[in-house]
Amino acid sequence: MAFLLLALITPLVASLLVWLLPASSPSNNVQGLKQPHRSHEDHFIWIGRVAMSISFLCMFVLWIKMRLLSDVYQFAFSFRWFQFSLGFHQHWTLRIAYGLDGLSLPLFSLAVLLGWIIFFAVRPPGEQIRVYTGWMLLALFAVMSSFAAIDLLTFILSMELTLLAGFFLILRQGKEQHWDAALQFLLYRGLASVFIILALLGLAAAASRGGLWPASYAVLSAVLFHHSVPHIVFLALFIGVLLEEAFVPLHSWFPNAMQDAGAGVAVLLAGILTKTGLYALIRFGVGMMPQDANDYRLLIATVGIINLLYAAFAAWSAKDWRRLISFSSISHMGLALFAVATLRQTGMLGALFLLVSSGLVSALFLLTSEGMFKRLHSLEFSRLGGLSKSMPIASGFLLFAALGSLGLPLTSSFVGEFQSIFSGFAVLPGFAFVALLGLLLSAIYSLNAIRKTTFGPVLDSTLMQLADLRWLESWPLAVLSLFLLLLGILPNPFAQVALSAFHHLRALGG
Amino acid sequence: MVHFFSHGDSLAFYVLALIILLSAMLFLQFRKVIYMALAMGAIFVGCAALFLLLGAVFVGIAQVMIYAGAITILMMFAIMLTNHEATESVSAFGIRKGLAALGAFLLAVILLFTIRATHWRQSLVVNTDTQHNVDKIGFMLFRQYTIPFELVSLLLLAALVGAVWIARQTKEEKQD
Amino acid sequence: MTTVHIPLPSVLALAAILFCIGLYGALSKRSLIIVLVSLELMLSSVNINLVAFSQLGAFPNLRGQVFSLFTITVAAAEIAVGFAIVLAFFRFRKSADADDANSQKR
Amino acid sequence: MSLYSLLHAHLGLTMGPLSIVAISAVLVMLIELLLPTRFLQLPVWLSLLGLLVALVDAFIHLSQVPQYSLHTLVSDGLASILTCLILLLSLLLLLFHVDELKSQTNQFPREGAYLFLFATAGALAMVTAVDLVTLYVGLELLSVSSYILVAMTRKRLALEGGMKYLVLGGVGSALFLYGASFIYGMTGQTNLYTIARMSHQLWLLNPAIVVLSFLLMLCGLGVKLSLVPFHYWTPDAYEGASASVAGFLASVSKSATFAMTLRVLLYLFLGSTHDVFPYVAAMAALTMVAGNLLALGQNKLRRLLAVSSVAQAGYLLIPIALLAQATPNTWPLVYNSLVFYLVSYSIVTIGAFAVLSILEQRYEVQEIADLSRLPRQYRWLRAAFACFLLGFAGMPLTSGFMGKLYLLIAALRLHELWLGVLLFAVSVISFYYYLKPIRTMYQKQLFTDNGEGQAVSRQTATQTVIAFCVLVTLLLGVWPGILLQAFSHVQWY
């Protein structure tokens, strides 16, 4: 418990600290205009680094102390916040409650890991470090807390906090403000949270007995296992998830936000924020409304496959790396959605692997391409070419990311894709076959992009004079690659933990 | 229909109602503001007579004094002080006018229909308590309705102060 | 005179017609003074209702008459403020038309 | 008998704050008449003192057992909580009215101070009375004082706004009164408690008249609440009035009228039938949708706030519409959610208008686009305004979110899901227009103040009000328990 609390609270405290510390006046910097690495707001980013390192270490402890095959929420703690009165002697008590199980621990860890990497790998322009660090820490806290929440209200509030922090992160970067992208983010995700909140309140109302509304996950899933929920609740949740995950045809906010975002924000968006929706679908949809999930499995599978294919084609026709990365992330999430629709333990496991590895792969892609962007100020394929000669390390990481993305054995994506497709063949063979074709597409577009960027003809001589990634830039990439490999080679510990969560989703088949 | 004229009371009522409605028709018909105001005065006097007929003596007298007296006089002053040649436009079948007419007409239809459809329990024998009642009204005002009575006095004060402030001329305006 | 032989529905109908005429006047007339007086007409028809109920209703009592006294008083206060605003407004525009009091075109 | 023991007596409980406000109104009026013209601010400070005493009195008696006196006044939970709220709001409004008086552009007379008190007394009467006559007189006391307050600066827009408000408000009270006259006619009573006991019988005898009088009263109150088919006066009145008066219309007036609406509809009609309340639901839906759509096209700040208050009135109507499904067991839910949202909305409104008054006095901000003229160093003012706008929109961590969440929970609990869904859907739309001013404020081409703003004396009072409102908005957004906990001990009726 102490470690979970510590892991959660450090970013929050650090964020408050950043806001409370005075902003240093820019006048110090008038003399040294050309000092990209020594900024007057440097200490802020160090606050972020220290905070996330503490969380990162706590995460390891949590993994070690996690009891396998236990289907209760571990490290749980809660405190009462307030009550909504529902009538005479009828209350809805709202708690702030945290805990972890096999489903949330991997995603929680993904958030911690990527947050930690973000602070070491990305440095925003000097005058914005304070604002950026403050919001980023808050966003990380919010997303970690939404994974670790075991109470409806805690989840809802964390989701809303994510919205707020994400909005300001997208808005305040670079020289000018990105109102359109930020507003789009706010509207789409705001609408998503509207649907999800409605669904969750409907869930609580459906589970109410004698005027008491349960809000803790454990009680909810216990009560709801024996009672059916109106279909509209599940549909509201599903629509919310589609919006939240940027699924086709509700996806336009995601590539737009990614296009303008700085690298740190892009990693946050593609690596973590777009994973909350599927988490909610598994947690609430499959976990608490198994009957509805079963009734709508064809719909879910269809949407998943459509996304897989559409986003793969869109990624193929993308003109630059950012767009390709965003669509490839959507495509992976489509496969994960399909895996969820199989409603089998293997499928769920596959989906979870896909979520984590897609986060890792997107981050690896984004950070590597950011290294190129810093030197070239462009990520359009038409301006890249032959980088393997001048930037071998960067090209290597890019290639590795592409291989991870297309699901090469020994990477974690392989495990995910294999299990998803395997589970799919057992339940919905036709769909699984189409999904397999979609995976071929993903191989095509990733390798095509690699070919254009790293091999291919050198377009002009400036490309030849680029310096390769320095040690400071490349070690975070190495860490990411390491985790990608580790999960691919030794998936078992991870799978054991995850399976403990799926055991108690009793609705699932083999 | 026979009982219509079976009593002097109801005969008097229908005559009064006719007068009131006639004045109302004239009010709607007139174009000149001053005539409209006069028609309105006639309606108010008719209402006062109706109150007296119903036996509400105190209310009737109050109506004569306040409406037919004070308010009509005030209205005349207001018309004379502003543009006393003003007329309502003749043609104007504007949207506002049309909507207002439609709304008022619909409301009238609904009201009349509901009133007609309802069975009114009417007490034919009137309690003498309710007539020749000035002293009883006074008692009520100071017992059951003390609070609203006090509040109304506040209201009159506020209206007095406010009206004086808003309507008075400032020095600059006098120089114009 | 201890009984009043006036049919209650007729009185109510008269009040209803007057109320609607007042409503029409308040919403459609251009002269602000006439608009204000139309408001008074509406309140006056309410008074007819109250007095009628207080004498002819199912539960005849004096409350209705007291109520109508309050209405009359409040109406007087309201119209005083109204006329004051009309006068002040007239200084600006030399007009007391509702249309001129509508500088905001929606 | 000392004053203290008088206040503790049976009567003092129910009419203590009301009589304190009324008496101080008259006293201030007399003092103002005798005062030389150079004491501009003294009446306001005296009025503030009166309100403060009344607030303290109301607060001391907050947890007392409900009392009923003089056939008209009660001190049940709704009355005492709303009394506290109204006094607090008036206090805040008068406080920033002090700064308005100082400003040269405004020409607000010092008579305004006690007119505020008169209006507050009317509002207090509306929330404490359970008698149709008293309710009507209270409503009119509030309304007539408001008409005067709106028109008081005697500028062109003010007179127009006042006139429009007076005409439509007059129609509204006539409609309400007409409905009330039928209620009286059927029962021979004006007391809500007595009528409530007869209301079932009433329904059995003549349902058509019951429905008719319900609709008439609803429409009449709808004008005062600026519900949608009757909202035309709202933008004009808000635009013409000075900022504090507009804030008064949007907060005090609305709170009192909502409390009165709840009480009247509950006592008069819930005993007879639940079938009339769907009309309220329809009106709430219409107001929410139309109000939000109208607000999308507004370019002036004043009008934006005015139309947004129309939309907010739609949200506030939801609990009353929920009465259709409520049983005595769940009435507290209706009361709780309504009053919680009233508190949150009123505080946010007053904050917004306080910011607006600073903006208008210093930078003559009228249009939303003018906000870009704000100099760089007004960081706190901008943040406060953003906080209030987000509070209106219902952003998490502000009280608006908790208020809307509670409304939603109430709607779900009482099986009116569609109202809840509609509430959230239009809230999403509302983000668009509430973000417009924020967007303009935070655009990058901010400049530093070269002293070209109006030279205005320091507006300490207004700043205090703003700070207080921000604090409450955030506090209720983060920890609504303090208020909800208090509500759970309240005996609402």
PDB file of C-alpha atoms in Angstrom, chain A residues 80-88 90-92 94 128 153 156-157 160-161 163-164 167-168 171-172 175-177 179-180 183 186-187 190-191 193-194 197-198 201-202 205 210-211 213 232, chain D residues 328-333 336 390 395-397 401-402 405-406 408-410 412-413 417 420-421 424-425 428-429 431-432 435 438-440 442-444 477-482 484-485 488 493:
ATOM      1  CA  ARG A  80     -13.912   8.659   2.411  1.00  0.00           C
ATOM      2  CA  TRP A  81     -14.445  11.863   0.535  1.00  0.00           C
ATOM      3  CA  PHE A  82     -18.069  12.876   0.711  1.00  0.00           C
ATOM      4  CA  GLN A  83     -21.585  11.592   0.306  1.00  0.00           C
ATOM      5  CA  PHE A  84     -24.345  12.385  -2.106  1.00  0.00           C
ATOM      6  CA  SER A  85     -27.652  12.018  -0.353  1.00  0.00           C
ATOM      7  CA  LEU A  86     -30.158  10.028  -2.387  1.00  0.00           C
ATOM      8  CA  GLY A  87     -33.085  10.367  -0.031  1.00  0.00           C
ATOM      9  CA  PHE A  88     -33.798   9.565   3.581  1.00  0.00           C
ATOM     10  CA  GLN A  90     -29.778   6.708   1.439  1.00  0.00           C
ATOM     11  CA  HIS A  91     -26.346   7.798   0.457  1.00  0.00           C
ATOM     12  CA  TRP A  92     -23.872   7.343  -2.276  1.00  0.00           C
ATOM     13  CA  LEU A  94     -17.729   8.483  -2.637  1.00  0.00           C
ATOM     14  CA  GLN A 128       8.022  26.659 -21.330  1.00  0.00           C
ATOM     15  CA  LEU A 153     -15.725   8.227  -8.724  1.00  0.00           C
ATOM     16  CA  ILE A 156     -14.252   9.451 -13.262  1.00  0.00           C
ATOM     17  CA  LEU A 157     -12.345  12.245 -11.616  1.00  0.00           C
ATOM     18  CA  GLU A 160     -11.581  14.375 -16.127  1.00  0.00           C
ATOM     19  CA  LEU A 161      -8.260  15.490 -14.730  1.00  0.00           C
ATOM     20  CA  LEU A 163      -8.778  15.821 -19.950  1.00  0.00           C
ATOM     21  CA  LEU A 164      -7.854  19.085 -18.294  1.00  0.00           C
ATOM     22  CA  PHE A 167      -5.905  20.153 -23.018  1.00  0.00           C
ATOM     23  CA  PHE A 168      -3.373  22.533 -21.579  1.00  0.00           C
ATOM     24  CA  LEU A 171      -2.412  24.086 -26.070  1.00  0.00           C
ATOM     25  CA  ARG A 172       0.790  25.422 -24.611  1.00  0.00           C
ATOM     26  CA  LYS A 175       5.636  29.473 -30.088  1.00  0.00           C
ATOM     27  CA  GLU A 176       1.975  29.790 -30.957  1.00  0.00           C
ATOM     28  CA  GLN A 177      -0.985  28.109 -29.353  1.00  0.00           C
ATOM     29  CA  TRP A 179      -6.275  26.052 -30.202  1.00  0.00           C
ATOM     30  CA  ASP A 180      -7.829  23.870 -32.838  1.00  0.00           C
ATOM     31  CA  LEU A 183     -10.254  22.180 -28.602  1.00  0.00           C
ATOM     32  CA  LEU A 186     -11.268  18.614 -25.380  1.00  0.00           C
ATOM     33  CA  LEU A 187     -14.481  18.147 -27.328  1.00  0.00           C
ATOM     34  CA  GLY A 190     -15.001  15.438 -23.218  1.00  0.00           C
ATOM     35  CA  LEU A 191     -17.805  13.780 -25.128  1.00  0.00           C
ATOM     36  CA  SER A 193     -16.058  11.060 -20.770  1.00  0.00           C
ATOM     37  CA  VAL A 194     -19.686  12.157 -20.877  1.00  0.00           C
ATOM     38  CA  ILE A 197     -19.667   8.790 -16.905  1.00  0.00           C
ATOM     39  CA  LEU A 198     -23.232   8.156 -17.940  1.00  0.00           C
ATOM     40  CA  LEU A 201     -23.541   6.016 -13.233  1.00  0.00           C
ATOM     41  CA  GLY A 202     -25.985   3.732 -14.988  1.00  0.00           C
ATOM     42  CA  ALA A 205     -27.787   2.694 -10.501  1.00  0.00           C
ATOM     43  CA  GLY A 210     -32.233  -0.591  -1.217  1.00  0.00           C
ATOM     44  CA  GLY A 211     -31.224   2.906  -2.205  1.00  0.00           C
ATOM     45  CA  TRP A 213     -25.372   2.755  -4.789  1.00  0.00           C
ATOM     46  CA  ILE A 232     -28.089   1.240 -23.283  1.00  0.00           C
TER      47      ILE A 232
ATOM     48  CA  PRO D 328     -41.533  11.689   0.076  1.00  0.00           C
ATOM     49  CA  ASN D 329     -38.585   9.392   0.559  1.00  0.00           C
ATOM     50  CA  THR D 330     -36.640  10.993  -2.246  1.00  0.00           C
ATOM     51  CA  TRP D 331     -37.719  14.615  -1.827  1.00  0.00           C
ATOM     52  CA  PRO D 332     -34.480  15.376   0.019  1.00  0.00           C
ATOM     53  CA  LEU D 333     -32.664  14.416  -3.172  1.00  0.00           C
ATOM     54  CA  ASN D 336     -30.315  18.799  -2.073  1.00  0.00           C
ATOM     55  CA  LEU D 390     -15.165  26.841 -16.551  1.00  0.00           C
ATOM     56  CA  MET D 395     -15.284  21.611 -15.619  1.00  0.00           C
ATOM     57  CA  PRO D 396     -14.099  19.094 -13.032  1.00  0.00           C
ATOM     58  CA  LEU D 397     -12.478  20.592  -9.946  1.00  0.00           C
ATOM     59  CA  PHE D 401     -19.006  19.907 -12.130  1.00  0.00           C
ATOM     60  CA  MET D 402     -20.147  18.642  -8.761  1.00  0.00           C
ATOM     61  CA  LEU D 405     -22.960  15.490 -11.330  1.00  0.00           C
ATOM     62  CA  TYR D 406     -25.455  15.712  -8.518  1.00  0.00           C
ATOM     63  CA  LEU D 408     -27.283  13.770 -13.065  1.00  0.00           C
ATOM     64  CA  ILE D 409     -27.330  11.399 -10.126  1.00  0.00           C
ATOM     65  CA  ALA D 410     -30.712  12.750  -9.103  1.00  0.00           C
ATOM     66  CA  LEU D 412     -30.764   8.687 -12.676  1.00  0.00           C
ATOM     67  CA  ARG D 413     -32.062   7.896  -9.233  1.00  0.00           C
ATOM     68  CA  LEU D 417     -32.414   9.351 -17.640  1.00  0.00           C
ATOM     69  CA  GLY D 420     -29.608  13.720 -17.399  1.00  0.00           C
ATOM     70  CA  VAL D 421     -28.321  12.774 -20.821  1.00  0.00           C
ATOM     71  CA  PHE D 424     -24.611  16.452 -20.228  1.00  0.00           C
ATOM     72  CA  ALA D 425     -24.972  16.735 -23.968  1.00  0.00           C
ATOM     73  CA  VAL D 428     -20.563  19.726 -23.942  1.00  0.00           C
ATOM     74  CA  ILE D 429     -21.914  22.322 -26.362  1.00  0.00           C
ATOM     75  CA  PHE D 431     -17.842  24.325 -23.454  1.00  0.00           C
ATOM     76  CA  TYR D 432     -17.533  25.841 -26.890  1.00  0.00           C
ATOM     77  CA  LEU D 435     -14.046  28.699 -23.984  1.00  0.00           C
ATOM     78  CA  ILE D 438     -10.824  32.217 -22.414  1.00  0.00           C
ATOM     79  CA  ARG D 439      -9.295  31.697 -25.800  1.00  0.00           C
ATOM     80  CA  THR D 440      -9.294  35.399 -26.495  1.00  0.00           C
ATOM     81  CA  TYR D 442      -4.945  33.826 -23.475  1.00  0.00           C
ATOM     82  CA  GLN D 443      -3.967  34.617 -27.010  1.00  0.00           C
ATOM     83  CA  LYS D 444      -0.332  35.484 -27.200  1.00  0.00           C
ATOM     84  CA  GLY D 477     -15.316  21.477  -6.687  1.00  0.00           C
ATOM     85  CA  VAL D 478     -12.718  19.618  -4.686  1.00  0.00           C
ATOM     86  CA  TRP D 479     -14.562  18.973  -1.482  1.00  0.00           C
ATOM     87  CA  PRO D 480     -18.322  19.323  -1.893  1.00  0.00           C
ATOM     88  CA  GLY D 481     -18.656  17.312   1.289  1.00  0.00           C
ATOM     89  CA  ILE D 482     -18.650  20.427   3.459  1.00  0.00           C
ATOM     90  CA  LEU D 484     -23.441  18.179   1.401  1.00  0.00           C
ATOM     91  CA  GLN D 485     -22.654  17.230   4.972  1.00  0.00           C
ATOM     92  CA  SER D 488     -27.723  16.008   5.377  1.00  0.00           C
ATOM     93  CA  TYR D 493     -39.710  20.906   4.925  1.00  0.00           C
TER      94      TYR D 493
END
